[in-house]
Steps between C-alpha positions, in 0.01 A plus 500: 500500500666750265827304515313181406345670194838641396650149511257394225714710259210631291287185507136545597461144630424553869475122549880504527462670840384272778378634831537260789276586793584381850261514794606729779755688291521877493562737210839584650600132465426501125788482257572444131710194431668396178459149374258229595351447845378154588317484833565138602658315790832331441557139607680408822880494471498670160671829415279802572677736259662429165696739284557428129222243519466228240128426514307203365120537494302177463158346539589145596381268777757478778302263721581152372669425830145411602368205302184593317275208426144609434255212514771249412589185685854383555573156635838417638661209676592716797595837634847476344337531154308810613826648628661424162219683319534800731878503453460491122270804521754680717782419259288630212440830684869532591593457131245765400634752755860428402410559135350840595811587703714381209376793291715724720210680669515647848128586517219259405146637478226242458128561448415179684576387855853396589490228764750444782735253330576708188512816712768337716707410192476858372606632843799263512607632157459863607212559256209725597175316423175698485155349448 
């Protein structure tokens, strides 16, 4: 605790110190860590550790691989038109993910859910995606 206060370098803002409590932990397992701790699970097939991270934080929907039609009616000539609509949505999501990757990031943190299709694209590009 004293080390944490000393790291404030004279500031009296104790909000800069965050205590993370874990069930079942003991006092002996406690430690002071520099930097930022984010307690989240990483997607399947994505890197678990990144050094010299280039992070992009966003609040954007990453679920358009599922067509969202609320109370709307769509009439088509057949299932091939439905498949075309679904493919267009998938292509739109792929373009969005590629634009994010194009910023040169290797860690993408999103405040909204990241669905399977975009998560797969991030994994293939070696980008850690956290929701």
